[in-house]
Structures are given as structure tokens and as C-alpha cells.
Short mmCIF file of C-alpha atoms in Angstrom, two decimals:
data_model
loop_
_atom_site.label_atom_id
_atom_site.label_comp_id
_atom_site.label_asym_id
_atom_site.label_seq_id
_atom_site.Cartn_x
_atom_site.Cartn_y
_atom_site.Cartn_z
CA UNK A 1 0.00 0.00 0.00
CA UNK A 2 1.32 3.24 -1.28
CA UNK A 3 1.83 5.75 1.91
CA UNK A 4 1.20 9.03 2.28
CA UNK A 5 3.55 11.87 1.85
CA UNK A 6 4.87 13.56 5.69
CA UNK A 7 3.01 16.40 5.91
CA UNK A 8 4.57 20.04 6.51
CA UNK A 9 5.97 20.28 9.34
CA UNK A 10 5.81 24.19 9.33
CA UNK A 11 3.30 27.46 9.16
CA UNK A 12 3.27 28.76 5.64
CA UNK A 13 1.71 31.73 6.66
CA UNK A 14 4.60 32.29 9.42
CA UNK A 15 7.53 31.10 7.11
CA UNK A 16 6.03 34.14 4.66
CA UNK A 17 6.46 36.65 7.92
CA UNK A 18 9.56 35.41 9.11
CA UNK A 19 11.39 35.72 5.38
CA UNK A 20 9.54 39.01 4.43
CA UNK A 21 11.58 40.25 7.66
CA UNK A 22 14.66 39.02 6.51
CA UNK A 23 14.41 40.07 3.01
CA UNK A 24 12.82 43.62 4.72
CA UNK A 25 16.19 43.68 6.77
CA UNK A 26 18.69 42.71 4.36
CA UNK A 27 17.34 43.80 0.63
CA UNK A 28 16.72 40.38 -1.70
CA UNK A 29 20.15 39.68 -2.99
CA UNK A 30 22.07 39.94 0.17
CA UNK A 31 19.54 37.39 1.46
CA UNK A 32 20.50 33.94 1.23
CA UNK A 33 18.60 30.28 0.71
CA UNK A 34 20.60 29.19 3.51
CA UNK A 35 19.48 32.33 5.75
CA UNK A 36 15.90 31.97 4.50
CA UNK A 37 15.71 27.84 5.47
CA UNK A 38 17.53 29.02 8.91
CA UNK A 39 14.80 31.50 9.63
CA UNK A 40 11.84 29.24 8.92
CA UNK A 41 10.72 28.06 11.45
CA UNK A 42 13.80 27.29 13.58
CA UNK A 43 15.40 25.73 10.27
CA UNK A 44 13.48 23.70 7.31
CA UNK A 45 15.48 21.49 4.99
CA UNK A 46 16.27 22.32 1.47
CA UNK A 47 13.38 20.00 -0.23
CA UNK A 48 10.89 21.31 1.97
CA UNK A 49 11.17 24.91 0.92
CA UNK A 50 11.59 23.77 -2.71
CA UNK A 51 8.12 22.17 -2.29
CA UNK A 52 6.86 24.84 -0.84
CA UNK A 53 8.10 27.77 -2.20
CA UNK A 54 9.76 27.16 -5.43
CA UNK A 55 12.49 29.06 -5.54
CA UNK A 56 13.93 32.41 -3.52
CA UNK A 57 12.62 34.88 -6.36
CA UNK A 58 8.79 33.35 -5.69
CA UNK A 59 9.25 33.73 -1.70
CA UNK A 60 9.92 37.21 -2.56
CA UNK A 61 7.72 37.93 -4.71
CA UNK A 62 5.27 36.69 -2.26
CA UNK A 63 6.84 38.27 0.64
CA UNK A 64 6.29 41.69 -1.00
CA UNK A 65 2.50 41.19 -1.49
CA UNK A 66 2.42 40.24 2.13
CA UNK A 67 4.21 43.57 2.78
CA UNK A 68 2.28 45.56 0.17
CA UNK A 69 -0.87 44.18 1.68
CA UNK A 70 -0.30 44.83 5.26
CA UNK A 71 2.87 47.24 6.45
CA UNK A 72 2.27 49.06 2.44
CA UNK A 73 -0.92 50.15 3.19
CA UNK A 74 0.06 53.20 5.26
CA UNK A 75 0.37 55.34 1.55
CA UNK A 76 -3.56 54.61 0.77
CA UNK A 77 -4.14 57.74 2.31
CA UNK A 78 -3.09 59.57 -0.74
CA UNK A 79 -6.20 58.10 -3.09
CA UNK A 80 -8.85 58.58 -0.08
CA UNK A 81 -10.75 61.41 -1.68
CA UNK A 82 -12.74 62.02 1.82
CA UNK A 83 -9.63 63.95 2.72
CA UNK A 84 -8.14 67.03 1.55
CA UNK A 85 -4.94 66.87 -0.76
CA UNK A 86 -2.63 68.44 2.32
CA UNK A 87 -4.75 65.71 4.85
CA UNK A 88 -3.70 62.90 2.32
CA UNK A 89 -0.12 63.78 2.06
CA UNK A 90 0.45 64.71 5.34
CA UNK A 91 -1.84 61.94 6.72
CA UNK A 92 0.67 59.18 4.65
CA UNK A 93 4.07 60.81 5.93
CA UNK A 94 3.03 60.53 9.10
CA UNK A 95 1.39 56.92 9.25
CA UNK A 96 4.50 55.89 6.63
CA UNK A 97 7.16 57.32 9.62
CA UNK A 98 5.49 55.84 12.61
CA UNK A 99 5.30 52.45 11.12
CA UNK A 100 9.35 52.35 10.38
CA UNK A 101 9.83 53.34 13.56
CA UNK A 102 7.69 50.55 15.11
CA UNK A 103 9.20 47.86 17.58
CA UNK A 104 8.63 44.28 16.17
CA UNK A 105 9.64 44.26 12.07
CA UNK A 106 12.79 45.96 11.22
CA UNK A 107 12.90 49.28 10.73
CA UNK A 108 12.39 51.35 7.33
CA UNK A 109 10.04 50.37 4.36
CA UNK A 110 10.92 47.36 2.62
CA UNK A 111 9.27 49.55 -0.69
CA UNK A 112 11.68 52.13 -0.06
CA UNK A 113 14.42 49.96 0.54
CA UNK A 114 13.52 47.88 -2.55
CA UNK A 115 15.64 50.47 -4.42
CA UNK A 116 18.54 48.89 -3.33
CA UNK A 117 17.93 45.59 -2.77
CA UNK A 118 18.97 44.55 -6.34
CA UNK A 119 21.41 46.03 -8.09
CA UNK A 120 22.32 43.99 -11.15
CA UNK A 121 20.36 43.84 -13.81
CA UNK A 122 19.81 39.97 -13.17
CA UNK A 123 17.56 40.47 -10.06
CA UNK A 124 16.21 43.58 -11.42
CA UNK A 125 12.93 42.02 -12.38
CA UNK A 126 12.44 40.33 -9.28
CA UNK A 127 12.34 43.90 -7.62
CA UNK A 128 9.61 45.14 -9.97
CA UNK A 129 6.94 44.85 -7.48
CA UNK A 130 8.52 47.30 -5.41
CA UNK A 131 9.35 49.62 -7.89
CA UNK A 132 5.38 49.56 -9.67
CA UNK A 133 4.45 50.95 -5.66
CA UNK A 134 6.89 53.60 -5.57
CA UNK A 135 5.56 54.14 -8.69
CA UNK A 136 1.73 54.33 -7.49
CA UNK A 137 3.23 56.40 -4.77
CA UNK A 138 4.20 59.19 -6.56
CA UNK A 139 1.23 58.98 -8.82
CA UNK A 140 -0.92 59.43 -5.36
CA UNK A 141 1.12 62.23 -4.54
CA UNK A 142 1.10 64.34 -7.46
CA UNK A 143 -3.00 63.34 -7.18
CA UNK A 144 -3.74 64.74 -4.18
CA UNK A 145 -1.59 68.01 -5.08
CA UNK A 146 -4.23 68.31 -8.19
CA UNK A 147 -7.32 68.03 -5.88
CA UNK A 148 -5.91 70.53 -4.18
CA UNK A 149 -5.33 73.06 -6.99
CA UNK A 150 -8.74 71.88 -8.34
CA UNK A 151 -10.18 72.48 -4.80
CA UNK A 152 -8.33 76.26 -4.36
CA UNK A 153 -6.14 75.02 -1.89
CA UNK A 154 -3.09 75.68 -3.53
CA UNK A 155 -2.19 78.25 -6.25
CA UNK A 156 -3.49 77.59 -10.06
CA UNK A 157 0.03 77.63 -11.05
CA UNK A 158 1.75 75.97 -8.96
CA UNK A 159 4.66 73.33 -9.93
CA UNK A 160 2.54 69.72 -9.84
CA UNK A 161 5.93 67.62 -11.08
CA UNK A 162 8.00 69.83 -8.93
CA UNK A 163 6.19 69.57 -5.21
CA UNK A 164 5.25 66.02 -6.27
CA UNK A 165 8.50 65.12 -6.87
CA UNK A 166 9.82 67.20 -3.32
CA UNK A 167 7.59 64.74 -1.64
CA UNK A 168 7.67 61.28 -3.07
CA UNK A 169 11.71 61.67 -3.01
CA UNK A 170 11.32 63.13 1.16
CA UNK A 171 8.68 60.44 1.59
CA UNK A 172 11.05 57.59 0.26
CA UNK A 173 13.88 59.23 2.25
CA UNK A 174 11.99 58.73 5.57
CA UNK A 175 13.73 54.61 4.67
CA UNK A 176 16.45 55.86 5.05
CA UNK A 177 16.75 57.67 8.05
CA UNK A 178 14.28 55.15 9.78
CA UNK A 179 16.81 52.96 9.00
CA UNK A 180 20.08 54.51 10.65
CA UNK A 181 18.09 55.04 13.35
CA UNK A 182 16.14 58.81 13.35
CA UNK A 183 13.17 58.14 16.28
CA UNK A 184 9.55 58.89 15.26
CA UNK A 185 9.73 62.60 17.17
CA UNK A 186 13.07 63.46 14.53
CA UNK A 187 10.82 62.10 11.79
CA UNK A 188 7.67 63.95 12.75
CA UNK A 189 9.56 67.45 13.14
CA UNK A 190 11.08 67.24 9.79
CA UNK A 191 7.42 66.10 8.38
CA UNK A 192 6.33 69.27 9.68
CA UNK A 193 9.17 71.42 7.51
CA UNK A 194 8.09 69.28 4.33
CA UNK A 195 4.85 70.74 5.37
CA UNK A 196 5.24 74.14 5.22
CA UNK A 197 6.73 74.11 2.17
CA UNK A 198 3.29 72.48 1.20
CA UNK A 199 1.82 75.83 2.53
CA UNK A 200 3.82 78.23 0.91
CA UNK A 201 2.16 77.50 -2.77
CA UNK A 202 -1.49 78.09 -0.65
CA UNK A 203 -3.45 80.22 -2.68
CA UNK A 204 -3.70 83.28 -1.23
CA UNK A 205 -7.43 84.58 -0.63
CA UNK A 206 -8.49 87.85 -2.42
CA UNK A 207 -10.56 90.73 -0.95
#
């Protein structure tokens, strides 16, 4: 009588966690296979992640829609239309900085990050995920700025490419300083300086 193949002897759910940490931590090509089977679960052999996995690049891959679905969701802000452009922006810095600052994940944004987690061309594909969300990022961005010029909040003329640009490249900078260690209060202050420049290109009430 044929027998039955030994089942998993692992969560899938929590080996997904515990590598989108490590691959959040350490970008995707300074990641290992043998630091990814170590971190599964207290250690999984080599044919079990095959079989459940497939290979590194589809453990990423998945890692970052666990990431974009959970941690990523902090940016959504921008496309809520209940809020004001200024609410939106503001609304995502703030939410974006408090969760790299968090206790419990590593610190930074693994979309941020994602920049320079591959850096041959090889694995440049495998970090296209990231990049599409930076992507939608800035595209929020530069849409709430047009509410707001459509709303009279800010000046007709004012720069759309230029503040959206001021923004998405502060916003994706908040990685880095997460990263080397900036606390949530550092983060927050300097927020409130991207703000004002925000402010400045207010339009400016007549009569």
C-alpha cells in the first residue's frame, strides 16, 4: 500500500512573515537560501522549501504582497478622496514614519528599501513589485496636489511635477533615516518642515 507523503511540518503563513523580515532587513540579494531555510521556522530542509516555495525569487515575490498588503498600506491615504490633498499627504508621511519606527519588524520600508535591494540587472525584475508601488506612490502624490489646486487650496500655477516630486523623493527618504536610526519625534519634526513648504504655494485669498 502506497503511503502518504509527511506532511509540513511548518506554518506557511509564518515562514512568509519570518522571510519578508529578513528580506525587509537585508534587501533580496544579500539574502540567502541558507538564511531563509535558517529563519523558517527554527530551520526547514532544502526540499521542503523547494516544495513549498519554489524558488527564492517566488518567496519574494510573495513576501512583497504580504508587505504591500499589510505594512504598504500606510500610503492609501493619498487616493482617499474624503480627505483634503494636504490631509492625504500629510496623513501618509506621518502613518508611513510611525510604522518604520515601530518595535517588532525591522525598521524602514521594505518599498523604499527595494531600491537597493537589487542592483544587477539579473535580479532587477524580481524587484519590480517594489518599484510599480513607488511608482503608485508618486502617482498618489502628485493626485492629491491636483485636488488641491482643483479644490483652491493651492495656487493655479503651482509646480505639480516639482512639489510632487519634493515629496515622493522626502517620503522615500523617511527609509532611510528610519533605517540609521532617526526616532519617530526626529521624523515627525522634519514632516512638519516638508509641510510648510506644502503651505507656501497656498493660494492666497483675495478681498
Amino acid at each position: 500500500m502506497a503511503t502518504m507523503g509527511r506532511p509540513r511540518t511548518f506554518d506557511r503563513d509564518q515562514a512568509i512573515e519570518q522571510a519578508m523580515y529578513l528580506f525587509w532587513q537585508q534587501g533580496y540579494e544579500s539574502t540567502s537560501l541558507n538564511q531563509l531555510k535558517a529563519s523558517i521556522n527554527n530551520g526547514i530542509s532544502a526540499p521542503s522549501f523547494y516544495a513549498a516555495f519554489g524558488s527564492k525569487e517566488a518567496l519574494f515575490r510573495e513576501c512583497v504582497q504580504r508587505y504591500l498588503a499589510t505594512f504598504g498600506q500606510v500610503t492609501e491615504f493619498l487616493w482617499d478622496t474624503n480627505l483634503t490633498g494636504r490631509e492625504a499627504v500629510e496623513t501618509s508621511l506621518r502613518r508611513s514614519a510611525q510604522m518604520q519606527c515601530e518595535p517588532g519588524h525591522p525598521t524602514g520600508c521594505m518599498v523604499g528599501l527595494g531600491a537597493m535591494s537589487a542592483t544587477s540587472a539579473e535580479h532587477a525584475a524580481v524587484t519590480e513589485p517594489l518599484a510599480r508601488s513607488r511608482d503608485r506612490t508618486r502617482a498618489g502624490i502628485a493626485a492629491a496636489i491636483e485636488r488641491a489646486v482643483a479644490a483652491g487650496e493651492l495656487r493655479p500655477d503651482v509646480d505639480v511635477s516639482a512639489l510632487a516630486a519634493s515629496l515622493s523623493t522626502f517620503m522615500f527618504g523617511l527609509s532611510i533615516q528610519a533605517r540609521d536610526g532617526a526616532s519617530i519625534e526626529e521624523l515627525n519634526k522634519a514632516i512638519s518642515q516638508m509641510m510648510w513648504m506644502w503651505d507656501a504655494n497656498k493660494r492666497i485669498a483675495s478681498g
